[in-house]
CSV table of C-alpha atoms in Angstrom, one decimal:
chain,number,residue,atom,x,y,z
A,292,UNK,CA,90.5,121.4,70.0
A,293,UNK,CA,92.6,122.6,73.1
A,294,UNK,CA,94.7,125.5,72.3
A,295,UNK,CA,98.6,125.7,74.1
A,296,UNK,CA,97.3,128.1,76.8
A,297,UNK,CA,94.5,125.7,77.5
A,298,UNK,CA,96.4,122.3,77.8
A,299,UNK,CA,99.3,124.5,80.3
A,300,UNK,CA,96.3,125.1,82.2
A,301,UNK,CA,95.5,121.4,82.0
A,302,UNK,CA,98.2,120.6,83.8
A,303,UNK,CA,98.1,123.0,86.2
A,304,UNK,CA,95.3,121.7,87.5
A,305,UNK,CA,96.5,117.9,87.3
A,306,UNK,CA,99.3,118.8,89.7
A,307,UNK,CA,97.1,120.8,92.1
A,308,UNK,CA,94.7,117.4,92.0
A,309,UNK,CA,97.5,115.6,93.0
A,310,UNK,CA,99.2,117.9,95.4
A,311,UNK,CA,96.0,117.6,97.3
A,312,UNK,CA,95.1,114.0,96.4
A,313,UNK,CA,97.3,113.2,99.6
A,314,UNK,CA,95.4,115.5,101.9
A,315,UNK,CA,92.1,114.0,100.5
A,316,UNK,CA,93.8,110.8,101.0
A,317,UNK,CA,93.6,110.6,104.8
A,318,UNK,CA,89.9,112.2,105.2
A,319,UNK,CA,87.3,110.4,106.6
A,320,UNK,CA,84.5,110.6,103.5
A,321,UNK,CA,84.7,111.9,99.9
A,322,UNK,CA,82.0,111.4,97.5
A,323,UNK,CA,82.7,110.2,94.4
A,324,UNK,CA,78.9,109.1,92.7
A,325,UNK,CA,78.5,107.6,96.0
A,326,UNK,CA,81.9,105.8,97.0
A,327,UNK,CA,83.9,107.2,99.5
A,328,UNK,CA,87.5,106.7,100.9
A,329,UNK,CA,88.4,103.7,103.2
A,330,UNK,CA,85.0,102.9,102.7
A,331,UNK,CA,85.6,99.1,104.8
A,332,UNK,CA,88.1,100.9,107.6
A,333,UNK,CA,85.2,103.3,107.8
A,334,UNK,CA,82.1,101.6,108.0
A,335,UNK,CA,82.2,97.9,108.2
A,336,UNK,CA,83.4,95.5,109.9
A,337,UNK,CA,86.0,94.3,107.3
A,338,UNK,CA,88.8,97.4,108.6
A,339,UNK,CA,91.6,95.4,107.0
A,340,UNK,CA,90.1,94.5,103.5
A,341,UNK,CA,92.1,96.7,101.3
A,342,UNK,CA,95.4,95.2,103.5
A,343,UNK,CA,94.3,91.7,102.7
A,344,UNK,CA,94.1,92.7,98.8
A,345,UNK,CA,97.3,94.3,98.5
A,346,UNK,CA,98.8,91.6,100.4
A,347,UNK,CA,97.5,88.9,97.8
A,348,UNK,CA,98.3,90.9,95.1
A,349,UNK,CA,101.7,91.5,95.8
A,350,UNK,CA,101.7,87.1,96.0
A,351,UNK,CA,100.5,87.2,92.5
A,352,UNK,CA,102.8,89.6,91.4
A,353,UNK,CA,105.6,88.1,92.6
A,354,UNK,CA,104.5,85.0,90.9
A,355,UNK,CA,104.0,86.6,87.5
A,356,UNK,CA,104.0,90.1,86.9
A,357,UNK,CA,102.1,90.2,84.0
A,358,UNK,CA,99.1,90.1,86.1
A,359,UNK,CA,99.2,93.6,86.4
A,360,UNK,CA,98.4,94.0,82.9
A,361,UNK,CA,96.0,91.2,83.3
A,362,UNK,CA,94.1,93.2,85.9
A,363,UNK,CA,94.1,96.7,84.4
A,364,UNK,CA,92.8,95.1,81.3
A,365,UNK,CA,90.5,93.5,83.9
A,366,UNK,CA,89.2,96.6,85.4
A,367,UNK,CA,88.7,98.4,81.9
A,368,UNK,CA,86.6,95.8,80.2
A,369,UNK,CA,84.4,96.0,83.3
A,370,UNK,CA,83.6,99.4,83.8
A,371,UNK,CA,83.4,100.1,80.1
A,372,UNK,CA,80.4,97.7,79.8
A,373,UNK,CA,77.3,98.2,81.7
A,374,UNK,CA,79.5,100.0,84.8
A,375,UNK,CA,81.9,98.6,87.5
A,376,UNK,CA,79.5,96.2,89.0
A,377,UNK,CA,81.8,92.9,87.8
A,378,UNK,CA,79.6,91.9,85.6
A,379,UNK,CA,82.6,90.4,84.1
A,380,UNK,CA,83.5,88.2,86.7
A,381,UNK,CA,80.3,86.4,86.3
A,382,UNK,CA,80.1,82.7,84.8
A,383,UNK,CA,76.9,81.4,82.3
A,384,UNK,CA,76.1,80.8,78.9
A,385,UNK,CA,76.4,83.7,76.8
A,386,UNK,CA,78.2,85.8,79.8
A,387,UNK,CA,80.0,89.2,79.0
A,388,UNK,CA,83.0,86.4,78.8
A,389,UNK,CA,82.0,84.8,75.8
A,390,UNK,CA,82.1,88.3,73.9
A,391,UNK,CA,84.8,88.3,71.6
A,392,UNK,CA,86.7,91.3,72.8
A,393,UNK,CA,87.3,89.8,76.0
A,394,UNK,CA,89.1,86.6,74.2
A,395,UNK,CA,92.7,86.6,76.7
A,396,UNK,CA,91.4,87.8,79.4
A,397,UNK,CA,93.0,86.9,82.5
A,398,UNK,CA,93.4,87.6,86.2
A,399,UNK,CA,90.0,86.2,87.2
A,400,UNK,CA,91.9,83.8,89.4
A,401,UNK,CA,93.3,85.9,90.9
A,402,UNK,CA,90.2,87.4,92.0
A,403,UNK,CA,89.0,84.2,93.3
A,404,UNK,CA,91.9,83.9,95.8
A,405,UNK,CA,91.3,87.2,97.1
A,406,UNK,CA,87.4,87.0,97.4
A,407,UNK,CA,87.8,83.7,99.5
A,408,UNK,CA,90.0,85.0,102.0
A,409,UNK,CA,87.7,88.1,102.3
A,410,UNK,CA,84.4,85.7,102.8
A,411,UNK,CA,86.2,83.6,105.6
A,412,UNK,CA,86.8,86.9,107.4
A,413,UNK,CA,84.2,88.9,107.1
A,414,UNK,CA,81.5,87.5,104.8
A,415,UNK,CA,79.2,89.4,102.5
A,416,UNK,CA,80.7,92.7,103.3
A,417,UNK,CA,83.3,93.5,100.5
A,418,UNK,CA,82.0,93.7,96.5
A,419,UNK,CA,84.0,91.6,94.0
A,420,UNK,CA,83.5,95.2,91.9
A,421,UNK,CA,85.6,97.1,94.4
A,422,UNK,CA,88.1,94.2,94.6
A,423,UNK,CA,88.6,94.6,91.0
A,424,UNK,CA,89.4,98.7,91.3
A,425,UNK,CA,91.5,97.8,94.5
A,426,UNK,CA,93.6,94.6,92.8
A,427,UNK,CA,94.0,96.7,90.0
A,428,UNK,CA,95.6,99.7,91.6
A,429,UNK,CA,98.0,97.2,94.2
A,430,UNK,CA,99.2,95.7,90.5
A,431,UNK,CA,99.8,98.8,88.9
A,432,UNK,CA,101.5,100.5,91.8
A,433,UNK,CA,104.4,96.9,92.1
A,434,UNK,CA,104.6,98.0,88.4
A,435,UNK,CA,105.7,101.7,88.6
A,436,UNK,CA,102.4,103.8,88.9
A,437,UNK,CA,101.7,106.1,91.8
A,438,UNK,CA,99.8,104.8,94.7
A,439,UNK,CA,96.5,106.5,93.7
A,440,UNK,CA,93.5,105.7,96.6
A,441,UNK,CA,90.3,104.1,95.2
A,442,UNK,CA,86.9,105.4,95.9
A,443,UNK,CA,85.0,102.3,97.8
A,444,UNK,CA,81.3,101.5,98.3
A,445,UNK,CA,80.7,99.4,95.1
A,446,UNK,CA,78.2,96.7,95.2
A,447,UNK,CA,77.9,94.2,92.6
A,448,UNK,CA,75.6,93.7,89.5
A,449,UNK,CA,73.3,90.0,88.5
A,450,UNK,CA,73.6,90.9,85.4
A,451,UNK,CA,75.8,89.8,82.8
A,452,UNK,CA,75.3,89.1,78.5
A,453,UNK,CA,77.5,88.8,75.6
A,454,UNK,CA,75.0,91.0,73.8
A,455,UNK,CA,76.3,93.8,76.3
A,456,UNK,CA,79.8,94.3,75.1
A,457,UNK,CA,80.2,97.0,72.5
A,458,UNK,CA,83.9,97.6,73.5
A,459,UNK,CA,85.7,99.0,70.5
A,460,UNK,CA,88.6,97.2,68.1
A,461,UNK,CA,91.9,98.3,68.5
A,462,UNK,CA,91.9,99.3,64.9
A,463,UNK,CA,89.4,101.9,65.9
A,464,UNK,CA,89.9,105.4,64.5
A,465,UNK,CA,90.8,107.9,67.0
A,466,UNK,CA,87.6,110.0,66.4
A,467,UNK,CA,85.5,107.0,66.9
A,468,UNK,CA,87.9,106.1,69.9
A,469,UNK,CA,87.2,109.5,71.1
A,470,UNK,CA,83.3,109.6,70.6
A,471,UNK,CA,83.1,106.2,72.5
A,472,UNK,CA,85.2,107.4,76.0
A,473,UNK,CA,83.0,110.4,75.6
A,474,UNK,CA,79.8,107.7,76.0
A,475,UNK,CA,81.2,107.0,78.8
A,476,UNK,CA,81.5,110.8,80.7
A,477,UNK,CA,85.4,110.8,80.1
A,478,UNK,CA,87.2,113.0,77.5
A,479,UNK,CA,90.1,113.2,75.5
A,480,UNK,CA,92.8,113.1,78.3
A,481,UNK,CA,91.5,110.2,79.8
A,482,UNK,CA,91.6,108.4,76.4
A,483,UNK,CA,95.2,109.5,75.6
A,484,UNK,CA,95.9,108.5,79.4
A,485,UNK,CA,94.3,105.0,79.7
A,486,UNK,CA,96.1,104.2,76.2
A,487,UNK,CA,99.6,104.6,78.0
A,488,UNK,CA,98.7,101.1,79.9
A,489,UNK,CA,99.9,99.2,77.1
A,490,UNK,CA,103.2,100.6,78.3
A,491,UNK,CA,102.6,96.9,80.1
A,492,UNK,CA,101.5,94.0,78.2
A,493,UNK,CA,101.0,91.8,75.1
A,494,UNK,CA,98.5,91.8,72.0
A,495,UNK,CA,98.0,88.8,70.0
A,496,UNK,CA,99.0,88.6,66.4
A,497,UNK,CA,95.3,88.3,65.3
A,498,UNK,CA,94.4,91.9,66.4
A,499,UNK,CA,97.6,93.4,63.9
A,500,UNK,CA,97.2,90.7,61.5
A,501,UNK,CA,95.0,93.3,59.0
A,502,UNK,CA,96.9,96.2,59.9
A,503,UNK,CA,100.9,94.0,59.0
A,504,UNK,CA,99.7,92.3,56.4
A,505,UNK,CA,96.7,93.9,54.3
A,506,UNK,CA,96.0,97.6,56.1
A,507,UNK,CA,92.7,98.6,54.6
A,508,UNK,CA,92.5,95.6,52.0
A,509,UNK,CA,95.6,97.2,50.5
A,510,UNK,CA,97.6,93.9,50.7
A,511,UNK,CA,100.2,96.7,52.4
A,512,UNK,CA,101.0,97.4,56.2
A,513,UNK,CA,99.8,100.5,57.7
A,514,UNK,CA,101.9,103.3,56.5
A,515,UNK,CA,101.9,104.9,59.6
A,516,UNK,CA,103.6,102.4,61.3
A,517,UNK,CA,107.9,101.9,61.0
A,518,UNK,CA,109.5,99.8,58.6
A,519,UNK,CA,111.6,98.4,61.3
A,520,UNK,CA,108.3,97.6,63.5
A,521,UNK,CA,106.5,95.8,60.5
A,522,UNK,CA,109.1,93.7,59.4
A,523,UNK,CA,109.8,92.3,63.3
A,524,UNK,CA,105.8,92.2,63.6
A,525,UNK,CA,105.1,90.4,60.1
A,526,UNK,CA,108.5,87.5,61.2
A,527,UNK,CA,106.2,87.2,64.5
A,528,UNK,CA,102.7,86.8,63.3
A,529,UNK,CA,102.6,85.3,60.0
A,530,UNK,CA,99.9,85.4,57.0
A,531,UNK,CA,97.9,82.5,58.1
A,532,UNK,CA,94.4,81.9,59.9
A,533,UNK,CA,94.5,82.2,63.8
A,534,UNK,CA,92.2,80.6,66.7
A,535,UNK,CA,92.6,80.2,70.2
A,536,UNK,CA,95.6,77.3,69.9
A,537,UNK,CA,97.5,78.9,67.6
A,538,UNK,CA,97.7,83.2,68.0
A,539,UNK,CA,101.5,84.1,68.7
A,540,UNK,CA,102.0,87.3,71.1
A,541,UNK,CA,103.4,90.5,70.7
A,542,UNK,CA,104.8,92.8,73.8
A,543,UNK,CA,102.9,96.2,73.0
A,544,UNK,CA,106.1,97.8,74.5
A,545,UNK,CA,109.7,95.5,74.0
A,546,UNK,CA,111.1,97.8,76.2
A,547,UNK,CA,109.0,97.2,79.0
A,548,UNK,CA,108.7,93.3,77.6
A,549,UNK,CA,109.1,90.6,80.2
A,550,UNK,CA,109.4,92.8,83.5
A,551,UNK,CA,105.5,94.3,82.8
A,552,UNK,CA,106.8,97.9,84.3
A,553,UNK,CA,104.9,101.3,84.4
A,554,UNK,CA,106.6,103.3,82.2
A,555,UNK,CA,106.2,106.5,79.9
A,556,UNK,CA,108.6,104.6,77.2
A,557,UNK,CA,105.1,103.8,75.4
A,558,UNK,CA,104.8,107.6,74.4
A,559,UNK,CA,108.0,107.9,72.8
A,560,UNK,CA,107.5,104.9,70.8
A,561,UNK,CA,104.4,105.9,69.5
A,562,UNK,CA,105.8,109.3,68.7
A,563,UNK,CA,108.5,107.5,66.7
A,564,UNK,CA,105.5,105.5,64.3
A,565,UNK,CA,106.2,102.5,66.8
A,566,UNK,CA,103.0,101.6,67.8
A,567,UNK,CA,102.0,98.2,67.9
A,568,UNK,CA,98.2,98.2,67.8
A,569,UNK,CA,96.5,100.7,65.2
A,570,UNK,CA,94.6,103.1,68.3
A,571,UNK,CA,98.4,103.1,69.8
A,572,UNK,CA,99.5,105.1,66.3
A,573,UNK,CA,96.1,106.9,66.1
A,574,UNK,CA,97.1,108.8,68.7
A,575,UNK,CA,99.2,110.8,67.1
A,576,UNK,CA,96.7,111.4,64.2
A,577,UNK,CA,95.3,114.3,66.4
A,578,UNK,CA,96.6,117.9,67.3
A,579,UNK,CA,95.3,116.9,70.8
A,580,UNK,CA,96.4,113.3,71.0
A,581,UNK,CA,99.7,114.3,69.5
A,582,UNK,CA,100.2,116.6,72.2
A,583,UNK,CA,99.1,114.8,75.0
A,584,UNK,CA,102.0,111.8,73.5
A,585,UNK,CA,104.4,115.1,73.8
A,586,UNK,CA,104.1,115.7,77.5
A,587,UNK,CA,103.8,112.1,78.6
A,588,UNK,CA,106.9,111.5,76.4
A,589,UNK,CA,108.7,114.2,78.4
A,590,UNK,CA,107.7,113.8,81.5
A,591,UNK,CA,107.6,111.1,83.2
A,592,UNK,CA,105.7,112.1,86.5
A,593,UNK,CA,102.7,114.1,84.7
A,594,UNK,CA,101.7,111.0,83.2
A,595,UNK,CA,102.1,109.3,86.5
A,596,UNK,CA,99.9,111.8,87.8
A,597,UNK,CA,97.5,111.6,85.5
A,598,UNK,CA,97.1,108.2,85.3
A,599,UNK,CA,96.0,108.2,88.7
A,600,UNK,CA,93.4,110.5,88.5
A,601,UNK,CA,92.2,108.8,85.3
A,602,UNK,CA,91.9,105.2,86.7
A,603,UNK,CA,89.6,107.2,89.8
A,604,UNK,CA,87.1,108.8,87.0
A,605,UNK,CA,87.0,105.5,84.8
A,606,UNK,CA,86.6,103.3,88.3
A,607,UNK,CA,83.3,105.5,89.3
A,608,UNK,CA,81.8,104.7,85.6
A,609,UNK,CA,78.0,103.3,86.1
A,610,UNK,CA,79.0,102.3,89.8
A,611,UNK,CA,75.8,100.5,92.1
A,612,UNK,CA,76.2,102.0,95.6
A,613,UNK,CA,73.7,101.8,98.7
A,614,UNK,CA,70.8,99.2,98.3
A,615,UNK,CA,71.6,98.7,94.4
A,616,UNK,CA,72.8,95.4,93.3
A,617,UNK,CA,74.2,93.2,95.6
A,618,UNK,CA,77.4,91.8,97.8
A,619,UNK,CA,77.8,88.8,95.8
A,620,UNK,CA,79.3,85.7,98.3
A,621,UNK,CA,81.3,84.3,95.0
A,622,UNK,CA,82.1,86.3,92.2
A,623,UNK,CA,81.4,84.2,89.5
A,624,UNK,CA,77.8,83.9,90.6
A,625,UNK,CA,75.1,86.2,91.4
A,626,UNK,CA,73.7,85.3,95.3
A,627,UNK,CA,70.4,83.8,93.4
A,628,UNK,CA,72.6,81.1,91.1
A,629,UNK,CA,75.7,80.4,93.9
A,630,UNK,CA,75.6,76.6,94.1
A,631,UNK,CA,76.9,77.0,97.8
A,632,UNK,CA,73.8,79.5,98.9
């Protein structure tokens, strides 16, 4: 557990990192698990790949702002299973898409559209794994997050199985969530920061049904949840069975709501016992988690700064580079299974 002085040191380091980030962004090569900045501009003939992606994401965002949380979730889902290798994009029987944890996952059409454009201009060059990370970065920037640089040069994996998906339940305990993050090389500050992505988006009622109707089989709501929130959620999520055709959604952060804006109001709500998912409210169950919530609730720039850093850390999990993997011609198929090859 970090003491007060250690937390001050953490945020001084964050400030230093963010200050020097602008210098690093202009550099030619900064390795990170084999990834570099501006890989396509410096090392391929697809010099405008990042500009193409940015333009297409902006068009998608202007049409539907909910694409921001969709692409962030896609990036998280990809990186935490097998590493950031675009395995989540592969179609096929018993692929990662079929896992119950990935129900409602969206953004595949945007990735497909970007890949088609890039393949037409510079075939076999830009990986689907890089497209996911770059698209998520551009989408959150449009919503209000910092315009952080993404290290690139990832290659695509060739395997995707439902059995490999071990994404935790949103009702997981804080200690279990932290252990899961640590198993991926991340820490408590990364966990507390990435939970802040829940400042945008929605969740389906079946994910919170037990929390609002029958917490721990008590027949009562979760006592860590404010009564006003429980009443509002129970009106939307009636005690019944849900299926893919009838499973209402609720905003994770009503303040952001339909605008899908990136802001620190998530942390302010959690401190008032207004976290929608169980893991959201679990943030305040530990001293470290509560310190993170208080710091980010009181300082939006600290949240923005560390969110950029954490997304970069997450984006380096288990990457394939060099001669590993492949560059898919279509993001939904390995090259060996591509019907057009």
